[in-house]
Coordinates of N, CA, C and O in Angstrom, one line a residue:
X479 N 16.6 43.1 102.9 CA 17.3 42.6 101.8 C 17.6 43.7 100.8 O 18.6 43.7 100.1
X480 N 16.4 44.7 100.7 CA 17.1 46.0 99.7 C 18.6 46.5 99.5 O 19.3 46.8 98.6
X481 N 18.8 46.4 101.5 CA 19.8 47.2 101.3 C 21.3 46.3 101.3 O 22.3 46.8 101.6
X482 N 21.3 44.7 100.8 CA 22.3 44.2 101.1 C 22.4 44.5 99.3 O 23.6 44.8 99.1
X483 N 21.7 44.4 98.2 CA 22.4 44.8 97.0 C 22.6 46.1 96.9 O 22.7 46.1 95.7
X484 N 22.7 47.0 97.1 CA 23.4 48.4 97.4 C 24.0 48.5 97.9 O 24.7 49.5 97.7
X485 N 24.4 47.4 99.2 CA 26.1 47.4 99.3 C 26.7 46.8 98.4 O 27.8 47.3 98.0
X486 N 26.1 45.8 98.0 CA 26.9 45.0 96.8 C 27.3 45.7 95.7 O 28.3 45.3 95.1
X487 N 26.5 47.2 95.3 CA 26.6 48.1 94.0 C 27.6 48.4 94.5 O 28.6 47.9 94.1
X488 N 27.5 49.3 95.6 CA 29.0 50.2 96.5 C 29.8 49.4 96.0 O 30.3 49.5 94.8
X489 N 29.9 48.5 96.7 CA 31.3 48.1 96.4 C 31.9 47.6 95.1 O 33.1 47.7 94.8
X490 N 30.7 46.9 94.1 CA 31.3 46.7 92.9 C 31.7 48.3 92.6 O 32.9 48.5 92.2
X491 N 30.8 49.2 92.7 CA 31.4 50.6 92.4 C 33.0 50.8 92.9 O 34.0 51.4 92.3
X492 N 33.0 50.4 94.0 CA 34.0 50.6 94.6 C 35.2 50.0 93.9 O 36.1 50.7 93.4
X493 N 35.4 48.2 93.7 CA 36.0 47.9 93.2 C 36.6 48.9 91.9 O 37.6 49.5 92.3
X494 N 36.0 49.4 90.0 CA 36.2 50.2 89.3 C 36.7 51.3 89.7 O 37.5 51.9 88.9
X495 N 36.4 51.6 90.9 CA 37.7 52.7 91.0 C 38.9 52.7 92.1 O 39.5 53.6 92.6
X496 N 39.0 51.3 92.3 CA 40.6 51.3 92.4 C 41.2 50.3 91.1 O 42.4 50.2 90.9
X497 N 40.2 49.5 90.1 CA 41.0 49.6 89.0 C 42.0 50.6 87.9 O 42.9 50.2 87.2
X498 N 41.4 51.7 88.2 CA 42.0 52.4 87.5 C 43.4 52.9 88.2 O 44.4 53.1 87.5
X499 N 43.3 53.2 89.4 CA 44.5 53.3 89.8 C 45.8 52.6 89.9 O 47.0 53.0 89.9
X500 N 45.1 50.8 90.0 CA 46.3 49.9 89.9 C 46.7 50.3 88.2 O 47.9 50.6 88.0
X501 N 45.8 50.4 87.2 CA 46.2 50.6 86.2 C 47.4 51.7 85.8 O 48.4 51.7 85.1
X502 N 46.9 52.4 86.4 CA 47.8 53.6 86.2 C 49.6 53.4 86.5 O 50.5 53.9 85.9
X503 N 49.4 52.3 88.1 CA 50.5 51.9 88.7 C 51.2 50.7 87.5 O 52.5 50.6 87.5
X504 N 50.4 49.9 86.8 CA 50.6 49.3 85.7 C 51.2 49.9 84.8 O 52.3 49.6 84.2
X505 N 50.2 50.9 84.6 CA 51.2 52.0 83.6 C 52.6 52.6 83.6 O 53.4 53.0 82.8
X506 N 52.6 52.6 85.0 CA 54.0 53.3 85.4 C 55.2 52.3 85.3 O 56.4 52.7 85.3
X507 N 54.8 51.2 85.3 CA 55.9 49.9 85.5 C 56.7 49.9 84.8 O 57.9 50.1 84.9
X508 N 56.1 49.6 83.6 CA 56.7 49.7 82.4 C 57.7 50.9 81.6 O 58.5 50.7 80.7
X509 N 57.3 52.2 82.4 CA 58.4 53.3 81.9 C 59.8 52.7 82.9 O 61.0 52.8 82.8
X510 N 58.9 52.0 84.0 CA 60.7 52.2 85.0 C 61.3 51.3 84.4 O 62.4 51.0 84.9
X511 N 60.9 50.5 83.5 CA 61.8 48.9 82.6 C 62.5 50.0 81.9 O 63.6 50.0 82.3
X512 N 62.3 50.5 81.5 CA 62.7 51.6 80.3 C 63.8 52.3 80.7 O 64.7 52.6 79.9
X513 N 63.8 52.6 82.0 CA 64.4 53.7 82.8 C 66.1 53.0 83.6 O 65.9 51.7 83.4
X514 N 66.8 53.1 83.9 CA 68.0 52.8 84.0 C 67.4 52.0 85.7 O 66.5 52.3 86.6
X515 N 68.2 51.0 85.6 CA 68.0 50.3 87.1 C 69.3 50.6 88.3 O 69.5 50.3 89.4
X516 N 69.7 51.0 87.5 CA 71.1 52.0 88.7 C 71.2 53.0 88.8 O 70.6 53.6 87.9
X517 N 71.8 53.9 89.7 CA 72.0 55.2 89.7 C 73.3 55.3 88.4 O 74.2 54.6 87.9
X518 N 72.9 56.3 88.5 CA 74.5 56.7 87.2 C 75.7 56.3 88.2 O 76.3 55.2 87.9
X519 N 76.0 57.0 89.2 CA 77.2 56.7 90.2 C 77.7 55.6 90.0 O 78.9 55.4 90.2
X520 N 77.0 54.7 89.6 CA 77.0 53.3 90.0 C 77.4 52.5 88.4 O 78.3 51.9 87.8
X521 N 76.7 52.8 88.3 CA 76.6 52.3 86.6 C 78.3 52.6 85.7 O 78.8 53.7 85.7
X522 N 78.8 51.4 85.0 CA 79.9 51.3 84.4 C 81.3 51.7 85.3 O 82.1 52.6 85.0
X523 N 81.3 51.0 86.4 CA 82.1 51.0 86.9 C 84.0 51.2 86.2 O 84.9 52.0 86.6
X524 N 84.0 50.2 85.3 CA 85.0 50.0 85.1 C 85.4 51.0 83.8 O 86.6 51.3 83.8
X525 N 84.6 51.5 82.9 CA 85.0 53.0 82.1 C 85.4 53.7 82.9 O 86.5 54.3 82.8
X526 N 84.2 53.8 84.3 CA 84.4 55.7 85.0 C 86.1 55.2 85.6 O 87.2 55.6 85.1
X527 N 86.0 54.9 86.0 CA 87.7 54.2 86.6 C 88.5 54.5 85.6 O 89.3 55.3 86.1
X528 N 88.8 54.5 84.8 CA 89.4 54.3 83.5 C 89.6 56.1 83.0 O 90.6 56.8 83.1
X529 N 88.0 56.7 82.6 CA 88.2 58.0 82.5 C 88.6 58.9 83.6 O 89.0 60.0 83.4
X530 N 88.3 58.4 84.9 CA 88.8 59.5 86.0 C 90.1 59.4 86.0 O 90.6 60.5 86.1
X531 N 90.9 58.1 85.9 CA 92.3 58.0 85.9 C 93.1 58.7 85.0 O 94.1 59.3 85.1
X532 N 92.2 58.4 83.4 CA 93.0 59.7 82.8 C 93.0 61.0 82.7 O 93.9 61.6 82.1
X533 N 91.8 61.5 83.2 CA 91.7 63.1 83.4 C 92.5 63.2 84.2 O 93.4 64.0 83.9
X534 N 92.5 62.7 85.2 CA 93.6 63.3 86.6 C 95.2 63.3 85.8 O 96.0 64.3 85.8
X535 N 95.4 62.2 85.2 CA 96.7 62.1 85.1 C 97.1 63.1 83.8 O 98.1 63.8 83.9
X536 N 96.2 63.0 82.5 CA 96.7 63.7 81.5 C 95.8 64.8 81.2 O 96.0 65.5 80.2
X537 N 94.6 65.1 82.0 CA 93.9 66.1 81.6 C 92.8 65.5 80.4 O 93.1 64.6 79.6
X538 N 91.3 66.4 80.7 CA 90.2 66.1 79.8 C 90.4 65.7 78.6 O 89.9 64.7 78.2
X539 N 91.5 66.9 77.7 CA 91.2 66.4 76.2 C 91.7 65.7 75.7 O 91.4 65.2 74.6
X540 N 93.0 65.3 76.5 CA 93.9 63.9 76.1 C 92.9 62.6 76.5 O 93.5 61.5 76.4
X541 N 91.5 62.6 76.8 CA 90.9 61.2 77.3 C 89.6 61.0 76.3 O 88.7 60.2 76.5
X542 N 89.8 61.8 75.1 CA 88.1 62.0 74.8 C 87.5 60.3 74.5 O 86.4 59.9 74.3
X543 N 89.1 59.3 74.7 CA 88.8 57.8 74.1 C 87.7 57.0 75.7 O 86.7 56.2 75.7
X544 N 88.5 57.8 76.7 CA 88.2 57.1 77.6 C 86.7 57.9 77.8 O 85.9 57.3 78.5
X545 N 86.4 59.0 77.4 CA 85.2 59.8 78.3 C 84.1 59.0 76.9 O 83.0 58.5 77.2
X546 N 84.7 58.9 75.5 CA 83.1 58.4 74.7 C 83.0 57.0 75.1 O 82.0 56.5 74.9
X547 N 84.1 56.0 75.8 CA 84.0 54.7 75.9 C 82.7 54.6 77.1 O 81.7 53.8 77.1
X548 N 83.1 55.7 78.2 CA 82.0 55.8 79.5 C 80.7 56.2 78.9 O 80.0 55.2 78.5
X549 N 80.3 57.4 78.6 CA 79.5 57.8 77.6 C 78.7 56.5 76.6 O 77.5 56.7 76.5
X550 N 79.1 55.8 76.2 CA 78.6 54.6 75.2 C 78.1 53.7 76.3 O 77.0 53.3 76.0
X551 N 78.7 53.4 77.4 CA 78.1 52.2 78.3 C 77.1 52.8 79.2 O 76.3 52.0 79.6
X552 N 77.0 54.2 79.5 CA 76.0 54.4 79.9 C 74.8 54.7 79.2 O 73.7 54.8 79.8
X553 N 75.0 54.8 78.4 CA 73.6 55.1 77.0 C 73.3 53.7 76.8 O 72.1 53.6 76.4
X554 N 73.7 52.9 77.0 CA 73.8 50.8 77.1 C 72.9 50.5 78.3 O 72.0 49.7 78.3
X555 N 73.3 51.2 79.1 CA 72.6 51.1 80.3 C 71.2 51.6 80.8 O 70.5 51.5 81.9
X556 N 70.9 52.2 79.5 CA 69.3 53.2 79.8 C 69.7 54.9 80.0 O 68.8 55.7 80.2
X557 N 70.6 55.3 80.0 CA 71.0 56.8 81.0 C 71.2 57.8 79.5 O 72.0 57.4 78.6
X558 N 70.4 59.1 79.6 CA 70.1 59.5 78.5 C 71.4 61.1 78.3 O 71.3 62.3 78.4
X559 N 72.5 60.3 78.0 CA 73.6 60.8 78.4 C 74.1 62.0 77.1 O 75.1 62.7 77.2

């Protein structure tokens, strides 16, 4: 019988240290809420369309309306632009 409560320690021991790890995994969850859920690529479809169409057609500086409108929706989106 001694030795069945010293497994029991072990393992409560054991238990405390994978708490801290799920914690940690806990910890981490919550930065990725923070963190953008799309790739940029992906994200604001319908600006990037908008500003790629006008760079091609009239060139960068004639779009600065279309490149801060993309720029605004992805800063909307979490992306630290």
């Amino acid at each position: 019988m001694g030795g069945m409560p010293t497994e029991n320690t072990s393992s409560a021991l054991a238990f405390p240290g994978s708490q801290p790890n799920q914690g940690s995994a806990v910890t981490t969850a919550p930065s990725l809420d923070t963190k953008p859920k799309k790739k940029i690529c992906c994200a604001c479809p319908d600006t990037k369309k908008l500003r790629d169409e006008c760079i091609v057609e009239h060139g960068q500086d004639a779009c600065t309306k279309w490149i801060d409108a993309h720029l605004k929706c992805l800063r909307a989106e979490g992306f630290n632009v």
